[in-house]
Amino acid sequence: MTPADRPSSGRTLVRGRVLSFKRPPLGAGDAASYSYVEDGVVVIDDGRVSMVAEAGEIGRLGGEGVALHDFSGKLILPGFIDTHIHFPQTQVIASYGAQLLEWLTRYTFPAESRYGDADFAAAEARFFIDELLRNGTTTAVCYGSVHKASAEALLAESERRGTAMIVGKTAMDRNAPPDVLDSPQAAYDDTAALIAAWHGRGRQRVAITPRFAITSTPEQLEALGSLARAHPDCLVQTHLSENHDEIAMVRRLFPERADYLDVYDHYGLIGAKSLMGHAIHLSPREVARMSESGAVAVFCPTSNLFIGSGLFDYKGLEAHPVRIALATDVGGGTSYSMLETAAEGYKVMQLQGQKLSALEAFHLMTRGNAEAIGEPDLGRIDPGAHADLVVLDGAARPAMAHRLAAVDGDLEEELFVLMTMGDERNVCEVFVGGRPQGVRRADS
Ligand code: GUN
Ligand code: ZN
């Protein structure tokens, strides 16, 4: 274990209303899907949860040298997990008036070209992790730029903070400007070197990351497929069927493949470790193959709305079943907040006559996303889990306090208000490996 990955030593107690999911909720009202202690205490020993007890036991559990953080009345949840976010797009977010392919060319590729500079990338990594933590997100699956240095900067900063991050160097060897291109060999070598240096180093992980079929040659996909076979415990992340022009271009580039998903499948990139960003416009064959392979469809609602991509068919995919995760997709996405992301997800589903209950949404943000990325020790507050926690105060904003005053002790209704109106202002504190991060210090 590296020094910076050291969890907090000794015991820490965090008091509040402790909520953690046991399994996916079947819909609204499924109270058996979660555990909830109204006045509880999370007992943390050496960075991991050892138990959740009633607050009345604090006297017995505490003592000399034990830190007690009292958030009585506030909600304590597992830290949020973002399953798809672009580290080099912090200054691409909120770029006007373009759909996917134009948005990439006009805004995204130029912004990402700067991340070959290690000093710039290091400064941006500090901002990026600060911003995630401010929003209660303690783990994220991140795309770097094409430059290996960008992934290294983010992994190093994450190690310094003690957060668990999964990061890929984005592979792209065609259909973009030269300063954001690599080659099949460079993508293979850089990703292999990152895996050797960082995958499983403390809490850090590396994901194999072909950007999307348009920007990778068959040779590059072949190389990354062989890397995925050599490292079956690494996640593979990419984009799939986000936009109609994109899909048409993939068809022109790979006429011999059955469809978009089949491009990745052909090169050995589809399986239970595959995170498929967007997955909006899928054919019945693609849906069936997603289901059979165990690949995850990553729902990115703010991005799908902002770039005008389309409506993710959550309930249709769930019925097959296809595994589903939730993500911000900053900078196509417009918010770092998983609360705001869930709120937009709810609206996307409303437009299709579907419902996203608060229980399903909060499960997704925590345990559901942890399971989607194969990290069973994240996303839950029970013995053995990493003590990554977010403390939420629904009443932190006057309009929300006023709305919540009409909630008569109904936890699910409170959660629905939190996801519908909430954002980073509702995050009072975040714990990473049992250590408080002081996220509200700057503005308190
Ligand atoms: N498809 C390929 N690259 C990207 C990206 O950076 N953002 C989104 N939303 N879609 C993509
Ligand atoms: Zn994306």
Coordinates of N, CA, C and O and ligand atoms in Angstrom, one line a residue, residues 86 89 100 103-104 108 112 211-212 239 242 246 278 303 307 329 332, ligand 1:
H86 N -15.7 12.4 -18.4 CA -14.5 12.8 -19.1 C -13.7 13.8 -18.4 O -14.0 15.0 -18.3
Q89 N -12.8 17.3 -20.0 CA -13.9 18.1 -20.6 C -14.4 19.1 -19.5 O -15.6 19.5 -19.6
L100 N -23.6 15.6 -31.5 CA -22.3 14.8 -31.2 C -21.1 15.1 -32.1 O -20.1 15.5 -31.6
W103 N -20.0 18.6 -32.1 CA -19.6 19.0 -30.7 C -18.1 18.4 -30.4 O -17.3 19.2 -29.9
L104 N -17.9 17.2 -30.9 CA -16.5 16.7 -30.7 C -15.5 17.5 -31.5 O -14.4 17.8 -30.9
T108 N -14.5 19.6 -28.3 CA -13.9 18.6 -27.4 C -12.5 18.2 -27.8 O -11.6 18.2 -26.9
E112 N -9.2 18.7 -25.4 CA -8.5 17.6 -25.0 C -7.0 17.6 -25.4 O -6.1 16.9 -24.8
R211 N -12.1 5.2 -27.6 CA -13.1 6.3 -27.5 C -14.5 5.9 -28.1 O -15.5 5.9 -27.4
F212 N -14.5 5.6 -29.4 CA -15.7 4.9 -30.0 C -15.2 4.4 -31.4 O -14.1 4.7 -31.8
H239 N -18.2 4.2 -26.2 CA -19.5 4.8 -26.5 C -20.2 4.0 -27.5 O -19.6 3.4 -28.4
E242 N -25.1 6.5 -29.7 CA -25.6 7.7 -29.0 C -26.4 8.6 -30.0 O -27.3 9.3 -29.5
E246 N -23.8 9.4 -36.0 CA -22.7 8.6 -35.5 C -22.9 7.1 -36.0 O -22.0 6.5 -36.5
H278 N -24.1 5.6 -23.2 CA -25.3 6.0 -23.9 C -26.2 4.9 -24.4 O -27.3 4.8 -23.9
S303 N -26.4 14.5 -20.5 CA -25.7 14.6 -21.8 C -26.7 14.2 -22.9 O -26.7 14.9 -24.0
I307 N -26.9 17.2 -25.6 CA -26.3 17.1 -27.0 C -27.5 16.7 -27.9 O -27.3 16.5 -29.1
D329 N -21.5 11.9 -17.5 CA -20.9 12.2 -18.9 C -20.5 13.6 -19.0 O -20.6 14.2 -20.1
G332 N -20.2 16.4 -22.0 CA -21.4 16.3 -22.8 C -22.6 16.5 -21.8 O -23.6 17.2 -22.0
Ligands
GUN1 N1 -18.6 9.8 -28.3 C1 -17.2 9.8 -28.5 N2 -16.6 10.6 -27.7 C2 -17.5 11.2 -26.9 C3 -17.5 12.1 -25.8 O1 -16.4 12.6 -25.4 N3 -18.7 12.5 -25.3 C4 -19.8 11.9 -25.7 N4 -21.0 12.3 -25.1 N5 -19.9 11.0 -26.7 C5 -18.8 10.7 -27.3

